[in-house]
Every structure is written in structure tokens, then in C-alpha cells.
Amino acid sequence: MSVDGEAVRPGTEANEPGWEVDPDDEWGVAVITMVGRQLKLLREASGMRAAEFGAAIGYGEDLVYKVEGGKRIPRREYLAESDRVLGAGGVIAATWEDVKKVRYPKTVRELGKLEAKAVEIALYECHIIPGLLQTPEHARAVIGAAQPPYSPDDVERMVAARLARQSIFERSPAPALSFVLEEGVLRRPIGGTMAGRRQLERLLEVGRLHNVVLQVMPMNCDTHSGLDGRIELLKFPDGTAVGRSDGAFNGRPTSDPKHLRILELRYGTIRAQALSPRESLTLIEQLLGET
């Protein structure tokens, strides 16, 4: 259910624009295949060879074949230039609305859909700042530190996907959001001092929203019920819910009412052990002043 703390590695080819299509992503494959077929039909109707067309839009012949064959996710610039050169009148450029969704890994899209439907989201994170709260600099530093490393293209792909999920803060009516973070995580200046400052400022900004409760688990807490790892709970308008915990039910998402009650009990206990929302914001302000 979550991708914030685990690798989601799409295929890559160094120094080549666009991204490979995940063969297990049926919807993504269908979208890119359809777009590629349209491009090929329009190119052939114009009488242009692949090499000639590639030169006209500023890309290589090999990439043209891959995009037309549904093997590569084109960037927005590729589609815009193709539309211009082929005189498609905006038809090809308009496909970006679907293509831009496919560029995000399937697991991220699925999580984003759940978050977009949820009326309540509760999250305890023990090792990192949740993706919903990360600044672009922080996200880029976290993803860029993965081993083995992502290519620069894939780092940007993952950052864009993570930031896209933050549209949840713009929803109306606003969902109820609850976060519990570890003080030790906040003290780690991921990405450098300035990036660390901007991240703390972002936490203060979000923590002051009317629909957000943000708490910090202090390092001097002598009783901690979250040592088994992260917990997340999402509740939906129809009364259903889904949850996951690193230390329960093999770490897999669950909708079982008994399992959800256990996760709710654990999360509620962690919240009770953490600093209050006001104390938490005061601590973050202090940390910001120390940087």
C-alpha cells in the first residue's frame, strides 16, 4: 500500500528520453500502445520515415520505433513536437493527459487512488518523513540515496510521482489527516542544511492546516508502541477501510475488521505516547531555529 519507504524500480535505459513501460501495468501498456499506434499512423500518412521524423522532432530513430511500438513512455515535449510536425491540430498533444498518469509506477498510482478517495488518513512513520509531507528537495535526496542507484531520469520520475500525491491537500471537502513522526528523523538534515530547513518549514505549514494533526514522538520517550515499524490506515466514505503495518499481518494491506481494530489500537497508543500537536509544532520550530 505504501511506496514511501521502499524501492519501486522501473526499467531504465541510460541517457534515453522517456521511460520504459512496465509490462505488468495493463492499463499503462494499453495507453502507450494506443498513443504509439496513433503516432505511427499519422507519421506514415505524412510520408515520413522514422529517421526523418525523429530528426524533425529532435529525437533518435530508435526512440521513435520504441514509442510507436508501445515500448517507451514519451515525454510531453515529444508529443508536442510530434503534434506540430505532423500537423495533428492538438490531437497528439492532448494524449499527454493520459500519458502523464502512466509515467508514474503502477504501485504509486494505486496508492494515489486510495489516498484520493479516503476521508481519513492516519500514518505513523518511523524511518523517514512520509511522502505526503516531503518537499521536492527532500524527496529527491531520499530517492537519490537508494542503492543500487536510480538513473537521474528515474529519480525525477519518482519525485514527480511522490509530489503528485500531495494534491490531497487541495481536496474539497478536505480529508482528516493524522501523522506521527519520529524526532530523530526530523533532526537528520537529508539533502543538506537548507533542504532540511525547507522540510521543517513544510512540516510547520502542513501541521497548521485545520484538517491536519501532526505529532512528534520524542526521543526521550521511555515507552514506545511503534517499534515494530510504520502503520498506515485509510478510511473511505462507504465505511470501509484498509491498513498496513510493517510488524503485523506479514506487512500486507488488510481490510479485515479484526486486523484494522488492532492497527487502530496501536496507532491510538502511539499518538497518546507522542507529543501533543501544539508541543510537536513547538519542537519543530525549535529544530528549525537550531539549523
Short mmCIF file of N, CA, C and O in Angstrom, two decimals, residues 78-190:
data_model
loop_
_atom_site.label_atom_id
_atom_site.label_comp_id
_atom_site.label_asym_id
_atom_site.label_seq_id
_atom_site.Cartn_x
_atom_site.Cartn_y
_atom_site.Cartn_z
N TYR A 78 8.01 15.42 -26.46
CA TYR A 78 7.97 14.52 -27.61
C TYR A 78 6.60 14.60 -28.28
O TYR A 78 6.49 14.72 -29.51
N LEU A 79 5.55 14.55 -27.47
CA LEU A 79 4.19 14.59 -28.01
C LEU A 79 3.88 15.94 -28.63
O LEU A 79 3.25 16.02 -29.69
N ALA A 80 4.34 17.02 -27.99
CA ALA A 80 4.08 18.36 -28.51
C ALA A 80 4.76 18.57 -29.86
O ALA A 80 4.16 19.11 -30.81
N GLU A 81 6.02 18.13 -29.96
CA GLU A 81 6.75 18.27 -31.22
C GLU A 81 6.16 17.38 -32.31
O GLU A 81 6.08 17.77 -33.48
N SER A 82 5.75 16.18 -31.93
CA SER A 82 5.12 15.28 -32.89
C SER A 82 3.83 15.89 -33.43
O SER A 82 3.56 15.84 -34.65
N ASP A 83 3.05 16.50 -32.56
CA ASP A 83 1.80 17.14 -32.96
C ASP A 83 2.08 18.26 -33.96
O ASP A 83 1.39 18.41 -34.98
N ARG A 84 3.13 19.05 -33.66
CA ARG A 84 3.47 20.17 -34.53
C ARG A 84 3.94 19.70 -35.90
O ARG A 84 3.45 20.18 -36.94
N VAL A 85 4.89 18.76 -35.91
CA VAL A 85 5.47 18.29 -37.17
C VAL A 85 4.44 17.57 -38.03
O VAL A 85 4.42 17.72 -39.26
N LEU A 86 3.55 16.81 -37.40
CA LEU A 86 2.55 16.03 -38.14
C LEU A 86 1.29 16.84 -38.43
O LEU A 86 0.39 16.34 -39.11
N GLY A 87 1.20 18.06 -37.89
CA GLY A 87 0.02 18.88 -38.13
C GLY A 87 -1.23 18.24 -37.59
O GLY A 87 -2.29 18.26 -38.23
N ALA A 88 -1.14 17.67 -36.38
CA ALA A 88 -2.25 16.92 -35.81
C ALA A 88 -3.30 17.81 -35.14
O ALA A 88 -4.31 17.30 -34.64
N GLY A 89 -3.06 19.10 -35.10
CA GLY A 89 -4.06 20.01 -34.58
C GLY A 89 -4.38 19.83 -33.10
O GLY A 89 -5.50 20.09 -32.66
N GLY A 90 -3.39 19.34 -32.34
CA GLY A 90 -3.59 19.18 -30.90
C GLY A 90 -4.04 17.80 -30.47
O GLY A 90 -4.10 17.51 -29.26
N VAL A 91 -4.34 16.92 -31.42
CA VAL A 91 -4.82 15.58 -31.08
C VAL A 91 -3.75 14.78 -30.34
O VAL A 91 -4.03 14.14 -29.32
N ILE A 92 -2.53 14.82 -30.86
CA ILE A 92 -1.45 14.07 -30.22
C ILE A 92 -1.04 14.74 -28.90
O ILE A 92 -0.83 14.07 -27.88
N ALA A 93 -0.94 16.03 -28.89
CA ALA A 93 -0.56 16.74 -27.67
C ALA A 93 -1.55 16.45 -26.54
O ALA A 93 -1.17 16.37 -25.37
N ALA A 94 -2.82 16.27 -26.88
CA ALA A 94 -3.85 16.03 -25.88
C ALA A 94 -3.70 14.69 -25.19
O ALA A 94 -4.22 14.49 -24.08
N THR A 95 -3.00 13.75 -25.81
CA THR A 95 -2.84 12.43 -25.19
C THR A 95 -1.97 12.49 -23.94
O THR A 95 -1.93 11.54 -23.16
N TRP A 96 -1.29 13.64 -23.74
CA TRP A 96 -0.46 13.79 -22.54
C TRP A 96 -1.28 13.62 -21.26
O TRP A 96 -0.76 13.18 -20.23
N GLU A 97 -2.55 13.96 -21.29
CA GLU A 97 -3.39 13.85 -20.10
C GLU A 97 -3.44 12.42 -19.60
O GLU A 97 -3.52 12.18 -18.39
N ASP A 98 -3.40 11.44 -20.49
CA ASP A 98 -3.37 10.03 -20.09
C ASP A 98 -1.94 9.55 -19.89
O ASP A 98 -1.64 8.81 -18.96
N VAL A 99 -1.05 9.99 -20.78
CA VAL A 99 0.34 9.54 -20.72
C VAL A 99 0.99 9.96 -19.40
O VAL A 99 1.76 9.20 -18.80
N LYS A 100 0.69 11.16 -18.92
CA LYS A 100 1.34 11.65 -17.71
C LYS A 100 0.99 10.80 -16.49
O LYS A 100 1.73 10.77 -15.51
N LYS A 101 -0.15 10.12 -16.52
CA LYS A 101 -0.52 9.23 -15.42
C LYS A 101 0.27 7.93 -15.50
O LYS A 101 0.66 7.37 -14.49
N VAL A 102 0.49 7.46 -16.72
CA VAL A 102 1.21 6.20 -16.91
C VAL A 102 2.68 6.33 -16.50
O VAL A 102 3.30 5.34 -16.11
N ARG A 103 3.23 7.54 -16.56
CA ARG A 103 4.65 7.70 -16.23
C ARG A 103 4.93 7.38 -14.77
O ARG A 103 6.06 7.11 -14.39
N TYR A 104 3.90 7.43 -13.91
CA TYR A 104 4.09 7.06 -12.53
C TYR A 104 3.98 5.55 -12.39
O TYR A 104 3.10 4.93 -13.00
N PRO A 105 4.85 4.91 -11.60
CA PRO A 105 4.77 3.46 -11.41
C PRO A 105 3.39 3.03 -10.94
O PRO A 105 2.69 3.77 -10.23
N LYS A 106 2.99 1.84 -11.32
CA LYS A 106 1.65 1.34 -11.02
C LYS A 106 1.34 1.38 -9.53
O LYS A 106 0.24 1.77 -9.12
N THR A 107 2.31 0.99 -8.70
CA THR A 107 2.07 0.96 -7.26
C THR A 107 1.80 2.36 -6.72
O THR A 107 0.98 2.54 -5.82
N VAL A 108 2.47 3.37 -7.27
CA VAL A 108 2.25 4.75 -6.84
C VAL A 108 0.86 5.22 -7.26
O VAL A 108 0.15 5.88 -6.50
N ARG A 109 0.44 4.89 -8.49
CA ARG A 109 -0.88 5.28 -8.96
C ARG A 109 -1.97 4.65 -8.10
O ARG A 109 -2.95 5.30 -7.74
N GLU A 110 -1.78 3.37 -7.75
CA GLU A 110 -2.78 2.70 -6.94
C GLU A 110 -2.89 3.33 -5.56
O GLU A 110 -3.99 3.51 -5.03
N LEU A 111 -1.74 3.66 -4.97
CA LEU A 111 -1.76 4.33 -3.67
C LEU A 111 -2.41 5.70 -3.79
O LEU A 111 -3.21 6.10 -2.94
N GLY A 112 -2.08 6.44 -4.85
CA GLY A 112 -2.66 7.75 -5.06
C GLY A 112 -4.18 7.68 -5.19
O GLY A 112 -4.90 8.57 -4.69
N LYS A 113 -4.69 6.65 -5.85
CA LYS A 113 -6.14 6.49 -5.99
C LYS A 113 -6.80 6.26 -4.63
O LYS A 113 -7.86 6.81 -4.34
N LEU A 114 -6.17 5.43 -3.80
CA LEU A 114 -6.71 5.17 -2.47
C LEU A 114 -6.71 6.45 -1.64
O LEU A 114 -7.70 6.78 -0.97
N GLU A 115 -5.60 7.17 -1.68
CA GLU A 115 -5.50 8.40 -0.90
C GLU A 115 -6.50 9.44 -1.39
O GLU A 115 -7.05 10.22 -0.59
N ALA A 116 -6.75 9.46 -2.70
CA ALA A 116 -7.68 10.43 -3.27
C ALA A 116 -9.12 10.16 -2.84
O ALA A 116 -9.94 11.08 -2.79
N LYS A 117 -9.44 8.90 -2.52
CA LYS A 117 -10.79 8.53 -2.11
C LYS A 117 -10.99 8.59 -0.60
O LYS A 117 -12.12 8.69 -0.12
N ALA A 118 -9.90 8.52 0.15
CA ALA A 118 -10.00 8.40 1.60
C ALA A 118 -10.54 9.68 2.23
O ALA A 118 -10.20 10.78 1.83
N VAL A 119 -11.36 9.49 3.28
CA VAL A 119 -11.84 10.64 4.06
C VAL A 119 -11.00 10.80 5.33
O VAL A 119 -11.03 11.85 5.97
N GLU A 120 -10.26 9.75 5.68
CA GLU A 120 -9.34 9.81 6.80
C GLU A 120 -8.06 9.07 6.44
O GLU A 120 -8.12 7.98 5.87
N ILE A 121 -6.93 9.66 6.76
CA ILE A 121 -5.63 9.00 6.58
C ILE A 121 -4.84 9.18 7.86
O ILE A 121 -4.69 10.30 8.35
N ALA A 122 -4.38 8.07 8.42
CA ALA A 122 -3.56 8.11 9.63
C ALA A 122 -2.26 7.39 9.34
O ALA A 122 -2.27 6.28 8.79
N LEU A 123 -1.14 8.00 9.70
CA LEU A 123 0.15 7.41 9.35
C LEU A 123 1.18 7.64 10.45
O LEU A 123 1.41 8.78 10.86
N TYR A 124 1.76 6.55 10.93
CA TYR A 124 2.93 6.64 11.79
C TYR A 124 4.12 6.20 10.96
O TYR A 124 4.11 5.10 10.38
N GLU A 125 5.14 7.03 10.87
CA GLU A 125 6.34 6.71 10.09
C GLU A 125 7.55 6.76 11.01
O GLU A 125 7.72 7.71 11.78
N CYS A 126 8.37 5.72 10.94
CA CYS A 126 9.47 5.62 11.90
C CYS A 126 10.84 5.95 11.32
O CYS A 126 11.74 6.37 12.06
N HIS A 127 11.05 5.77 10.02
CA HIS A 127 12.39 5.92 9.45
C HIS A 127 12.54 7.13 8.54
O HIS A 127 13.66 7.63 8.35
N ILE A 128 11.46 7.61 7.97
CA ILE A 128 11.53 8.72 7.02
C ILE A 128 10.36 9.67 7.26
O ILE A 128 9.44 9.37 8.01
N ILE A 129 10.41 10.81 6.62
CA ILE A 129 9.26 11.70 6.57
C ILE A 129 8.33 11.17 5.47
O ILE A 129 8.79 10.86 4.37
N PRO A 130 7.05 11.01 5.75
CA PRO A 130 6.14 10.45 4.74
C PRO A 130 6.17 11.23 3.43
O PRO A 130 6.35 12.45 3.43
N GLY A 131 5.97 10.52 2.34
CA GLY A 131 5.99 11.16 1.04
C GLY A 131 4.98 12.28 0.91
O GLY A 131 5.21 13.25 0.19
N LEU A 132 3.84 12.17 1.59
CA LEU A 132 2.82 13.21 1.53
C LEU A 132 3.32 14.53 2.12
O LEU A 132 2.74 15.58 1.85
N LEU A 133 4.38 14.47 2.93
CA LEU A 133 4.89 15.66 3.60
C LEU A 133 6.24 16.12 3.06
O LEU A 133 6.76 17.14 3.50
N GLN A 134 6.82 15.39 2.13
CA GLN A 134 8.16 15.70 1.67
C GLN A 134 8.19 16.88 0.71
O GLN A 134 7.32 17.02 -0.15
N THR A 135 9.22 17.72 0.84
CA THR A 135 9.48 18.76 -0.15
C THR A 135 10.16 18.11 -1.36
O THR A 135 10.67 16.99 -1.27
N PRO A 136 10.19 18.80 -2.51
CA PRO A 136 10.88 18.23 -3.67
C PRO A 136 12.35 17.93 -3.38
O PRO A 136 12.85 16.87 -3.79
N GLU A 137 13.03 18.82 -2.65
CA GLU A 137 14.45 18.61 -2.35
C GLU A 137 14.64 17.37 -1.48
O GLU A 137 15.56 16.57 -1.69
N HIS A 138 13.79 17.24 -0.48
CA HIS A 138 13.89 16.09 0.42
C HIS A 138 13.61 14.80 -0.34
O HIS A 138 14.34 13.81 -0.20
N ALA A 139 12.54 14.80 -1.12
CA ALA A 139 12.19 13.60 -1.89
C ALA A 139 13.31 13.20 -2.83
O ALA A 139 13.66 12.03 -2.96
N ARG A 140 13.90 14.20 -3.49
CA ARG A 140 14.99 13.93 -4.44
C ARG A 140 16.20 13.34 -3.72
O ARG A 140 16.85 12.43 -4.23
N ALA A 141 16.49 13.83 -2.53
CA ALA A 141 17.63 13.33 -1.77
C ALA A 141 17.38 11.91 -1.27
O ALA A 141 18.27 11.06 -1.31
N VAL A 142 16.17 11.64 -0.81
CA VAL A 142 15.82 10.31 -0.31
C VAL A 142 15.88 9.28 -1.43
O VAL A 142 16.49 8.22 -1.31
N ILE A 143 15.23 9.60 -2.54
CA ILE A 143 15.19 8.66 -3.66
C ILE A 143 16.57 8.52 -4.29
O ILE A 143 16.99 7.43 -4.67
N GLY A 144 17.31 9.61 -4.35
CA GLY A 144 18.64 9.58 -4.95
C GLY A 144 19.66 8.81 -4.13
O GLY A 144 20.71 8.43 -4.65
N ALA A 145 19.36 8.57 -2.85
CA ALA A 145 20.28 7.84 -1.98
C ALA A 145 20.11 6.34 -2.06
O ALA A 145 20.87 5.59 -1.42
N ALA A 146 19.14 5.88 -2.84
CA ALA A 146 18.88 4.43 -2.93
C ALA A 146 20.08 3.69 -3.51
O ALA A 146 20.83 4.23 -4.32
N GLN A 147 20.27 2.47 -3.07
CA GLN A 147 21.33 1.60 -3.60
C GLN A 147 20.73 0.25 -3.99
O GLN A 147 20.01 -0.35 -3.21
N PRO A 148 21.01 -0.22 -5.22
CA PRO A 148 21.76 0.46 -6.28
C PRO A 148 21.01 1.72 -6.73
O PRO A 148 19.80 1.78 -6.61
N PRO A 149 21.72 2.69 -7.24
CA PRO A 149 21.12 3.99 -7.52
C PRO A 149 20.18 3.98 -8.72
O PRO A 149 20.32 3.19 -9.65
N TYR A 150 19.20 4.87 -8.66
CA TYR A 150 18.35 5.12 -9.81
C TYR A 150 19.11 5.99 -10.81
O TYR A 150 20.03 6.72 -10.44
N SER A 151 18.70 5.96 -12.06
CA SER A 151 19.23 6.90 -13.04
C SER A 151 18.63 8.27 -12.73
O SER A 151 17.58 8.37 -12.09
N PRO A 152 19.28 9.35 -13.16
CA PRO A 152 18.71 10.69 -12.94
C PRO A 152 17.28 10.81 -13.46
O PRO A 152 16.43 11.46 -12.85
N ASP A 153 16.99 10.19 -14.61
CA ASP A 153 15.64 10.23 -15.17
C ASP A 153 14.63 9.60 -14.21
O ASP A 153 13.54 10.13 -13.98
N ASP A 154 15.00 8.45 -13.66
CA ASP A 154 14.07 7.74 -12.79
C ASP A 154 13.91 8.44 -11.45
O ASP A 154 12.86 8.36 -10.82
N VAL A 155 14.96 9.11 -10.99
CA VAL A 155 14.83 9.90 -9.76
C VAL A 155 13.75 10.96 -9.96
O VAL A 155 12.85 11.13 -9.13
N GLU A 156 13.81 11.66 -11.09
CA GLU A 156 12.82 12.71 -11.35
C GLU A 156 11.44 12.12 -11.53
O GLU A 156 10.43 12.73 -11.14
N ARG A 157 11.38 10.93 -12.11
CA ARG A 157 10.08 10.27 -12.29
C ARG A 157 9.45 9.97 -10.94
O ARG A 157 8.27 10.24 -10.70
N MET A 158 10.26 9.45 -10.01
CA MET A 158 9.75 9.10 -8.70
C MET A 158 9.41 10.34 -7.88
O MET A 158 8.42 10.36 -7.14
N VAL A 159 10.21 11.38 -8.00
CA VAL A 159 9.92 12.62 -7.28
C VAL A 159 8.59 13.19 -7.76
O VAL A 159 7.74 13.60 -6.96
N ALA A 160 8.39 13.22 -9.08
CA ALA A 160 7.15 13.75 -9.64
C ALA A 160 5.95 12.95 -9.15
O ALA A 160 4.89 13.51 -8.82
N ALA A 161 6.10 11.63 -9.10
CA ALA A 161 5.01 10.77 -8.63
C ALA A 161 4.69 11.05 -7.17
O ALA A 161 3.53 11.11 -6.77
N ARG A 162 5.72 11.20 -6.37
CA ARG A 162 5.52 11.44 -4.93
C ARG A 162 4.84 12.79 -4.71
O ARG A 162 3.92 12.91 -3.90
N LEU A 163 5.26 13.81 -5.43
CA LEU A 163 4.67 15.14 -5.25
C LEU A 163 3.24 15.19 -5.77
O LEU A 163 2.41 15.94 -5.24
N ALA A 164 2.95 14.39 -6.80
CA ALA A 164 1.59 14.38 -7.35
C ALA A 164 0.58 13.91 -6.30
O ALA A 164 -0.57 14.37 -6.29
N ARG A 165 1.00 13.02 -5.42
CA ARG A 165 0.10 12.53 -4.37
C ARG A 165 -0.29 13.64 -3.40
O ARG A 165 -1.31 13.55 -2.72
N GLN A 166 0.52 14.69 -3.33
CA GLN A 166 0.25 15.75 -2.37
C GLN A 166 -0.93 16.65 -2.77
O GLN A 166 -1.31 17.56 -2.03
N SER A 167 -1.53 16.36 -3.92
CA SER A 167 -2.74 17.08 -4.30
C SER A 167 -3.87 16.81 -3.32
O SER A 167 -4.90 17.49 -3.33
N ILE A 168 -3.67 15.82 -2.46
CA ILE A 168 -4.66 15.51 -1.43
C ILE A 168 -4.92 16.72 -0.54
O ILE A 168 -6.02 16.89 0.00
N PHE A 169 -3.92 17.58 -0.38
CA PHE A 169 -4.09 18.76 0.47
C PHE A 169 -4.98 19.81 -0.19
O PHE A 169 -5.41 20.76 0.47
N GLU A 170 -5.25 19.66 -1.47
CA GLU A 170 -6.09 20.62 -2.20
C GLU A 170 -7.53 20.13 -2.35
O GLU A 170 -8.36 20.82 -2.94
N ARG A 171 -7.83 18.96 -1.82
CA ARG A 171 -9.16 18.39 -1.97
C ARG A 171 -10.21 19.17 -1.19
O ARG A 171 -9.93 19.74 -0.15
N SER A 172 -11.44 19.16 -1.71
CA SER A 172 -12.56 19.77 -1.01
C SER A 172 -13.78 18.86 -1.20
O SER A 172 -14.15 18.56 -2.34
N PRO A 173 -14.36 18.38 -0.11
CA PRO A 173 -14.01 18.63 1.29
C PRO A 173 -12.67 17.98 1.65
O PRO A 173 -12.30 16.96 1.08
N ALA A 174 -11.99 18.60 2.59
CA ALA A 174 -10.65 18.14 2.97
C ALA A 174 -10.75 16.87 3.81
O ALA A 174 -11.61 16.77 4.68
N PRO A 175 -9.88 15.90 3.56
CA PRO A 175 -9.86 14.69 4.39
C PRO A 175 -9.21 14.99 5.73
O PRO A 175 -8.48 15.97 5.88
N ALA A 176 -9.50 14.15 6.71
CA ALA A 176 -8.85 14.28 8.03
C ALA A 176 -7.52 13.54 7.97
O ALA A 176 -7.48 12.34 7.68
N LEU A 177 -6.42 14.24 8.23
CA LEU A 177 -5.09 13.67 8.11
C LEU A 177 -4.38 13.69 9.46
O LEU A 177 -4.37 14.71 10.15
N SER A 178 -3.78 12.57 9.80
CA SER A 178 -3.04 12.45 11.07
C SER A 178 -1.69 11.83 10.79
O SER A 178 -1.59 10.80 10.12
N PHE A 179 -0.63 12.46 11.32
CA PHE A 179 0.73 11.98 11.13
C PHE A 179 1.45 11.94 12.48
O PHE A 179 1.32 12.87 13.27
N VAL A 180 2.21 10.87 12.70
CA VAL A 180 3.12 10.81 13.83
C VAL A 180 4.50 10.53 13.28
O VAL A 180 4.72 9.52 12.60
N LEU A 181 5.45 11.43 13.54
CA LEU A 181 6.82 11.31 13.03
C LEU A 181 7.79 11.16 14.19
O LEU A 181 7.50 11.57 15.32
N GLU A 182 8.95 10.62 13.91
CA GLU A 182 9.99 10.46 14.92
C GLU A 182 10.88 11.69 14.98
O GLU A 182 11.28 12.24 13.95
N GLU A 183 11.19 12.13 16.19
CA GLU A 183 12.06 13.29 16.36
C GLU A 183 13.42 13.07 15.71
O GLU A 183 13.99 13.98 15.09
N GLY A 184 13.96 11.86 15.83
CA GLY A 184 15.27 11.56 15.25
C GLY A 184 15.29 11.79 13.75
O GLY A 184 16.29 12.25 13.19
N VAL A 185 14.18 11.48 13.08
CA VAL A 185 14.07 11.69 11.63
C VAL A 185 14.11 13.18 11.31
O VAL A 185 14.75 13.61 10.34
N LEU A 186 13.46 13.98 12.14
CA LEU A 186 13.41 15.42 11.90
C LEU A 186 14.77 16.07 12.11
O LEU A 186 15.05 17.13 11.55
N ARG A 187 15.60 15.46 12.92
CA ARG A 187 16.92 16.02 13.20
C ARG A 187 17.95 15.66 12.13
O ARG A 187 19.06 16.19 12.13
N ARG A 188 17.60 14.80 11.21
CA ARG A 188 18.53 14.38 10.17
C ARG A 188 18.37 15.29 8.96
O ARG A 188 17.33 15.27 8.30
N PRO A 189 19.38 16.10 8.61
CA PRO A 189 19.26 17.08 7.51
C PRO A 189 19.42 16.44 6.13
O PRO A 189 20.41 16.70 5.42
N ILE A 190 18.47 15.61 5.76
CA ILE A 190 18.53 14.95 4.46
C ILE A 190 18.62 15.99 3.34
O ILE A 190 17.81 16.92 3.28
#
